[in-house]
Coordinates of C-alpha atoms in Angstrom, one line a residue:
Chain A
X101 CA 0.3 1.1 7.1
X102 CA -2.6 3.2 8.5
X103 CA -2.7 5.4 11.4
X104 CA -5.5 6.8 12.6
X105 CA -3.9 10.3 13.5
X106 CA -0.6 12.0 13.9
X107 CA -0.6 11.0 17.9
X108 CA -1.0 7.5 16.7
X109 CA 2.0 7.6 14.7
X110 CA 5.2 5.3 16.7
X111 CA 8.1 7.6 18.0
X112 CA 10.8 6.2 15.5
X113 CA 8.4 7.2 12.6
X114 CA 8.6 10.7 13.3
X115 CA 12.4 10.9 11.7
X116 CA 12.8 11.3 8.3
X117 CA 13.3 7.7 6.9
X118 CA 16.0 7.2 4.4
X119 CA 14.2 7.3 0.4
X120 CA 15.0 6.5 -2.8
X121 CA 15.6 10.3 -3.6
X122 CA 17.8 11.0 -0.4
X123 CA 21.2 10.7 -2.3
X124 CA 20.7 13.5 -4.6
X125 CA 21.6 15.7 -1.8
X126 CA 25.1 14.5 -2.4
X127 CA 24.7 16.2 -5.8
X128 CA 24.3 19.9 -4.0
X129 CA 26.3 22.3 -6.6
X130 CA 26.8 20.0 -9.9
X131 CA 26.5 21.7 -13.1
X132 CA 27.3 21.5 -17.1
X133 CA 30.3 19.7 -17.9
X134 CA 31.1 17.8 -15.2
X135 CA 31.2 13.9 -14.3
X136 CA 30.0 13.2 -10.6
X137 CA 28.8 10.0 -9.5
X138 CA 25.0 9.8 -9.0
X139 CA 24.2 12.3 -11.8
X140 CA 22.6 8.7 -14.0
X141 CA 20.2 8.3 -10.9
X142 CA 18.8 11.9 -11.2
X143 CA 18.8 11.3 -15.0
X144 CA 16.4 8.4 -14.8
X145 CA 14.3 10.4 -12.5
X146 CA 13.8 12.7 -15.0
X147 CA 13.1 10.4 -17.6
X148 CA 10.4 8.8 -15.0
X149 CA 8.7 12.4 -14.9
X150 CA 9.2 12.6 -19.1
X151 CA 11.6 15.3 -18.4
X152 CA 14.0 13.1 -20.9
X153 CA 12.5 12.1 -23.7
X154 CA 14.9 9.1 -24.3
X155 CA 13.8 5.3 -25.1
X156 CA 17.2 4.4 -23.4
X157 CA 17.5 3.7 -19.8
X158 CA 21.3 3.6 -20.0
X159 CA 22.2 6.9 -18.5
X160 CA 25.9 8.4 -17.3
X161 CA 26.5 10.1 -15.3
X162 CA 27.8 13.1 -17.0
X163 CA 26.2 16.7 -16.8
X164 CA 25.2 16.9 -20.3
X165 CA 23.1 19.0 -22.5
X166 CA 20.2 17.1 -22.0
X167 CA 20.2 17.0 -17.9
X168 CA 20.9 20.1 -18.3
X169 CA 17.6 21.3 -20.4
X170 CA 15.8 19.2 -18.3
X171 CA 16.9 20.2 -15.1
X172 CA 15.8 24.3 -16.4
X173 CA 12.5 22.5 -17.6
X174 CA 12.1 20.9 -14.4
X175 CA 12.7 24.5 -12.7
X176 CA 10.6 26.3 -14.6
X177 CA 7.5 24.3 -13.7
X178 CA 8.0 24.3 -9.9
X179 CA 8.5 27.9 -9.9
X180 CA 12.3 27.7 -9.1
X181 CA 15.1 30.0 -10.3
X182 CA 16.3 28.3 -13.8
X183 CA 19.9 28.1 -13.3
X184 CA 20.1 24.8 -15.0
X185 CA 22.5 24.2 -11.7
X186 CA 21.2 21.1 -9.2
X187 CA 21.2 24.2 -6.1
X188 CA 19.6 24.2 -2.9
X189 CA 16.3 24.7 -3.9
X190 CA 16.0 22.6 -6.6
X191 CA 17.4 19.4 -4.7
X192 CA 15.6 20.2 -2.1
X193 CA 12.2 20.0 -4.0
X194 CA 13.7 17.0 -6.1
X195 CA 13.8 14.9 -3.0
X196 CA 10.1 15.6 -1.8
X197 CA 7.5 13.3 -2.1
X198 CA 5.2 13.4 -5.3
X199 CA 2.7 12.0 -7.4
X200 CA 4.1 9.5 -9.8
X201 CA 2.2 11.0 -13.0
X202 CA 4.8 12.1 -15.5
X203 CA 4.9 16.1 -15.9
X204 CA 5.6 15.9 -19.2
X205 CA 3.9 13.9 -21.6
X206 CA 5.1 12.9 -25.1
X207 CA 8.0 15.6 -24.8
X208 CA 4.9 18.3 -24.2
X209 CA 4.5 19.9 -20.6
X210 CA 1.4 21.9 -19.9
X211 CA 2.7 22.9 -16.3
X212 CA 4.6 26.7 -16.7
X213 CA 7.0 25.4 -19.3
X214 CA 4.6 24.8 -22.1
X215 CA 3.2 28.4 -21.3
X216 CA 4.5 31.6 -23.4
X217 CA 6.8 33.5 -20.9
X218 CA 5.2 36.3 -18.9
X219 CA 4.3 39.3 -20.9
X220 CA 4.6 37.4 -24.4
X221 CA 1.1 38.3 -26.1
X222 CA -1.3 35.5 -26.0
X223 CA -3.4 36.5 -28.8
X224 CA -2.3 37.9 -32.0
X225 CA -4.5 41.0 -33.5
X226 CA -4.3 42.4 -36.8
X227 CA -5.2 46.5 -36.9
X228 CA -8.1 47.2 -39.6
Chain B
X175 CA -4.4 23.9 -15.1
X176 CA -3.8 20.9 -17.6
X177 CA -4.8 18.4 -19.3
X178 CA -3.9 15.1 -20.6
X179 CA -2.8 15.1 -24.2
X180 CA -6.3 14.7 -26.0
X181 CA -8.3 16.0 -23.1
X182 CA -9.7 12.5 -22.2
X183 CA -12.6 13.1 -20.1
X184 CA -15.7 11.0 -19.1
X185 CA -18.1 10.8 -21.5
X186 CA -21.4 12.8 -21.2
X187 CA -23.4 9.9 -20.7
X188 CA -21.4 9.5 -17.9
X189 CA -21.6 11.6 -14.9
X190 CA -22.9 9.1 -12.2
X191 CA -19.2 7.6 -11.9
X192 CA -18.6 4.5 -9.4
X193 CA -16.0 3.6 -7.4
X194 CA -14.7 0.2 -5.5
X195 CA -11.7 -0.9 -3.1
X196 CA -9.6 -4.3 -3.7
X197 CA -10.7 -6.6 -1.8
X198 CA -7.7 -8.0 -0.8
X199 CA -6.8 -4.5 0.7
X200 CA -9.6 -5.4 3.1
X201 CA -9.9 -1.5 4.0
X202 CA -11.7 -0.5 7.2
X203 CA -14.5 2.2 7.0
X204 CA -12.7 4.9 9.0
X205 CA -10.1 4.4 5.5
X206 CA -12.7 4.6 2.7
X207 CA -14.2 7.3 4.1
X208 CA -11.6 9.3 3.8
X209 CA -12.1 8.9 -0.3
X210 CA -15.8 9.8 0.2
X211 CA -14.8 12.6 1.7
X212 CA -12.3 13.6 -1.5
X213 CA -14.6 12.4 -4.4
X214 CA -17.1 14.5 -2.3
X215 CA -14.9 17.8 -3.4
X216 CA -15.0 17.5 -6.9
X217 CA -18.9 16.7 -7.0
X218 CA -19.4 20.3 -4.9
X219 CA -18.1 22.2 -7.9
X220 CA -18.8 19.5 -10.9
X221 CA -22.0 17.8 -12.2
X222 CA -20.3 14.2 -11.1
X223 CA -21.4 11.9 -8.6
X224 CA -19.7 9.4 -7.1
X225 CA -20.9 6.1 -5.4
X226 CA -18.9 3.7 -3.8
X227 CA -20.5 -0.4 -5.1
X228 CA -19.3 -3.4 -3.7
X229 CA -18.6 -5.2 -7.1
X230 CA -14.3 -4.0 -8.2
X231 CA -15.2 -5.5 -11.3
X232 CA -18.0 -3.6 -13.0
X233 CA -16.5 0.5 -10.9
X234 CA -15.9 2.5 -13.2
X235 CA -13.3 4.0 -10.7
X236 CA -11.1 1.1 -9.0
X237 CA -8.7 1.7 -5.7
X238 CA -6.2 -0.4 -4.3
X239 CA -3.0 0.0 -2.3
X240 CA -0.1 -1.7 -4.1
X241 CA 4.0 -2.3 -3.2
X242 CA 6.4 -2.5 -5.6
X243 CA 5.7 -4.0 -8.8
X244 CA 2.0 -4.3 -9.3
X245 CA 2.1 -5.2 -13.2
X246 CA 1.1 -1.5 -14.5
X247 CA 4.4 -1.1 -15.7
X248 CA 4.6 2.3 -13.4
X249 CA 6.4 0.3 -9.9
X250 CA 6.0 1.5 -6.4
X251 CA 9.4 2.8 -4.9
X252 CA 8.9 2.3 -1.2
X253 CA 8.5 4.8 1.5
X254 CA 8.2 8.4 0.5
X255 CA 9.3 9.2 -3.2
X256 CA 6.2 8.2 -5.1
X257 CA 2.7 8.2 -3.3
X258 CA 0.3 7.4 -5.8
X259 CA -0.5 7.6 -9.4
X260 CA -3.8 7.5 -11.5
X261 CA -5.0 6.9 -15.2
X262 CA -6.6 9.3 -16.9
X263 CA -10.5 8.6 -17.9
X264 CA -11.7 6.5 -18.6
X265 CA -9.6 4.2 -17.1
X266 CA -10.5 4.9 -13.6
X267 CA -7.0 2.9 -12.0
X268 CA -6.3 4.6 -8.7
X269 CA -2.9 2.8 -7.3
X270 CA -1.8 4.0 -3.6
X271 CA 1.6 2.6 -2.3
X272 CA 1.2 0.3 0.1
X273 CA 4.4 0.8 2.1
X274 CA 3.5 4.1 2.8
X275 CA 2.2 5.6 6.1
X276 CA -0.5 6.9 5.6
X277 CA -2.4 9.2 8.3
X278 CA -6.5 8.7 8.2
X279 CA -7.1 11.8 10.3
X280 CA -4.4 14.4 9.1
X281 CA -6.0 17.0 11.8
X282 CA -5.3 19.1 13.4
X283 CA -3.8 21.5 11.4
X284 CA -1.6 24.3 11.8
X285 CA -0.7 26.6 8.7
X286 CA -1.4 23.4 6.6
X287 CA 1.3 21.4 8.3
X288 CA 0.2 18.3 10.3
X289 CA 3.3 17.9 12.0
X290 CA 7.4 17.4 11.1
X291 CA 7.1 14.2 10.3
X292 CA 9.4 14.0 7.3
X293 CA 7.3 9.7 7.1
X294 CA 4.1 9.6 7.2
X295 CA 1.2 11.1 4.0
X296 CA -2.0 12.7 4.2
X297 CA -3.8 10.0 3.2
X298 CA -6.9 12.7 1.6
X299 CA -4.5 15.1 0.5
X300 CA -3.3 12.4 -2.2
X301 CA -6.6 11.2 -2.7
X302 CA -7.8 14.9 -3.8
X303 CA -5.3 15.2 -5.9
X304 CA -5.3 11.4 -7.9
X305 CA -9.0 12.2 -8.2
X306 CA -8.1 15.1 -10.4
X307 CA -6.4 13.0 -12.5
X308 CA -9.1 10.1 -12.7
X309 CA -11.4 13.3 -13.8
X310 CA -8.5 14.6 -16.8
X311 CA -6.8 16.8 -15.0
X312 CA -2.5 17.1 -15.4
X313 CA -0.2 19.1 -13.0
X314 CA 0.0 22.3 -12.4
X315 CA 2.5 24.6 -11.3
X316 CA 0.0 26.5 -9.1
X317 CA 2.0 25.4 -6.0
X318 CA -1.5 25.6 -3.7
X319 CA -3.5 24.0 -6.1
X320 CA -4.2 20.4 -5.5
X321 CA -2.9 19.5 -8.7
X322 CA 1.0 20.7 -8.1
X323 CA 2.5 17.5 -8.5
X324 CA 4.6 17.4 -5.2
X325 CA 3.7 17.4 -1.1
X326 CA 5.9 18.8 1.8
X327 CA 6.6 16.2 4.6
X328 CA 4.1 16.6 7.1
X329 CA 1.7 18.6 4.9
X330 CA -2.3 18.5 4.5
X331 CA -3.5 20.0 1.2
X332 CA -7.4 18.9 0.4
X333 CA -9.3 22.3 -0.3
X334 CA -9.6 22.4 -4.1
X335 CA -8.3 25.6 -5.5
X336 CA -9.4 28.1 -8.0
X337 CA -7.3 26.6 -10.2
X338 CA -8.2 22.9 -10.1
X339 CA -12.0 24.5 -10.2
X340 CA -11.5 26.5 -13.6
X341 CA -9.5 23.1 -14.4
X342 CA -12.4 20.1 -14.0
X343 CA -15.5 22.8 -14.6
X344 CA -13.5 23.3 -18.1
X345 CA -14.4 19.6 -18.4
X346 CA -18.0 18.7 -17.5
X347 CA -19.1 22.4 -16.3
X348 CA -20.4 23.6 -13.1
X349 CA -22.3 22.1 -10.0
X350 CA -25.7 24.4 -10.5
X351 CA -25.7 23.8 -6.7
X352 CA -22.2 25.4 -6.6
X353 CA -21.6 29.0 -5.2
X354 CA -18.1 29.8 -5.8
X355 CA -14.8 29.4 -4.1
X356 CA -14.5 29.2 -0.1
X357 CA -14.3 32.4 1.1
X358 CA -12.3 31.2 3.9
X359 CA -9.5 30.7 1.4
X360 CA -7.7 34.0 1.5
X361 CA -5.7 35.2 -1.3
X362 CA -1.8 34.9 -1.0
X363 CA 1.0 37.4 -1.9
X364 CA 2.0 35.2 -4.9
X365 CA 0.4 35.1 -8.4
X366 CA -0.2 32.3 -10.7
X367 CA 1.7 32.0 -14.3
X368 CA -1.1 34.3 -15.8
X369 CA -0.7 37.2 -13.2
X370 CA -4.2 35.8 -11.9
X371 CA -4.7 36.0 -7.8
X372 CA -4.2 32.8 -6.5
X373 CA -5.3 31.2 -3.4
X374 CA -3.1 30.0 -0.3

């Protein structure tokens, strides 16, 4: 669907449509250890980014170790507090649109999270 | 900046790279311009050209709009969520969702946003940015840089970055025609993952 310019755009376009990623906002608050419905979708979207490196499609939907990691990972690279908690700012960034290239590929990110952390020397130097 | 795994890049012998549209798409001109107008931003600061040929066959760079499955293993999801995706070289596959609305003209623009409309994508914006994978380029957590992997609702971003410009001249060097960054693009308060400036 084309459209020329924003004027061009029909009225009941200009409200936000319903998408795919619109029911993690029901997740607002979940963190490690519990069980909350919805939790396997925003598993499988981080396996569809390579955030989980898991052959498996079968996800639960319990907040486990691996969500978890993946969720900080997943912070980390958008420039988002790590918490490791599905907050605010997180969800709301989860739910925006995006390219569909992973972020991660074979389990290795170059985005922040495959960077030493700030201030960790970058090259090592050996005093003569 | 990044990389794919392996740095695949196009090979020296290849820096006149061509591009086609699926024909079945039957895209008007006011549409594939908008593309010229993308490639056209990573041949300012790169040695690559890019020509649009008739033939999808023999492109080294092919673009088509696709909905749902489209037999790349990679499915469209519908409105919003996923815009586009792109192989890295020298593949040259440049899939746009279909089901998408995509704005030709995302002018004017006001600090970068179009307009609230939480529905409708930049159509260039995207563009830019799957270019800079079709060229080698990952994501990047530069959030101005055409290469962060998401767009705000309503949002233009096209103006390649010093980032994505250390990024692709890593690859195949400079433009000798090119004379730096925009100086239009001021520096923002923020600093990249390096402590570098960066631009917003």
């Amino acid at each position: 669907h084309f459209f020329p310019n924003i004027s061009s755009i029909p009225p009941n376009l200009l409200k936000p449509n319903a998408t795919a990623w619109d029911a993690f906002n029901k997740l607002l608050g979940c963190h490690s250890g519990q069980t909350v419905d919805g939790l396997a979708k925003i598993k499988k979207y981080f396996h569809y980014f390579g955030y989980i490196n898991n052959s498996s499609s079968n996800f639960t939907d319990d907040f486990d170790d691996t969500l978890e990691s993946a969720l900080k990972t997943y912070q980390l690279n958008f420039n988002l507090n790590t918490t490791g908690v599905l907050d605010a700012p997180t969800i709301q960034h989860l739910i925006k649109p995006r390219c569909g290239n992973a972020d991660v590929v074979n389990g290795t990110s170059t985005m922040n999270s495959g960077k030493p952390p700030a201030g960790s020397p970058t090259m090592h130097t050996v005093a003569h | 900046y990044s990389f794919f795994p392996g740095r695949p890049r196009w090979p020296a012998n290849k820096r006149d790279l061509t591009y086609a549209f699926v024909p079945q798409n039957g895209l008007t001109d006011d549409i594939k311009i908008v593309f010229t107008r993308a490639f056209d931003r990573w041949s300012e600061v790169t040695p690559l050209t890019f020509t649009e040929i008739a033939s999808y066959q023999s492109a080294d760079i092919k673009i088509g709009f696709f909905s749902g499955d489209h037999n790349d293993g990679e499915p469209f999801d519908g409105p919003m969520g996923t815009l586009a995706h792109a192989f890295s070289p020298p593949a040259g596959h440049f899939h746009l969702d279909g089901e998408e609305n995509w704005v030709i003209d995302g002018a004017p623009i006001v600090d970068g946003n179009f307009f609230s409309i939480l529905s409708a994508v930049d159509l260039e914006s995207v563009a830019v940015h799957e270019i800079g994978h079709l060229l080698g380029l990952g994501h990047s957590s530069v959030e101005d840089a055409i290469m962060y992997p998401t767009l705000g609702a309503g949002t233009r971003r096209v103006e390649l970055r010093n980032d994505d410009i250390l990024g692709v001249q890593e690859l195949y060097g400079s433009n000798p025609n090119y004379t730096g960054p925009n100086p239009n693009l001021t520096p923002s308060r923020g600093s990249d993952t390096n402590g570098a400036p960066k631009f917003g």
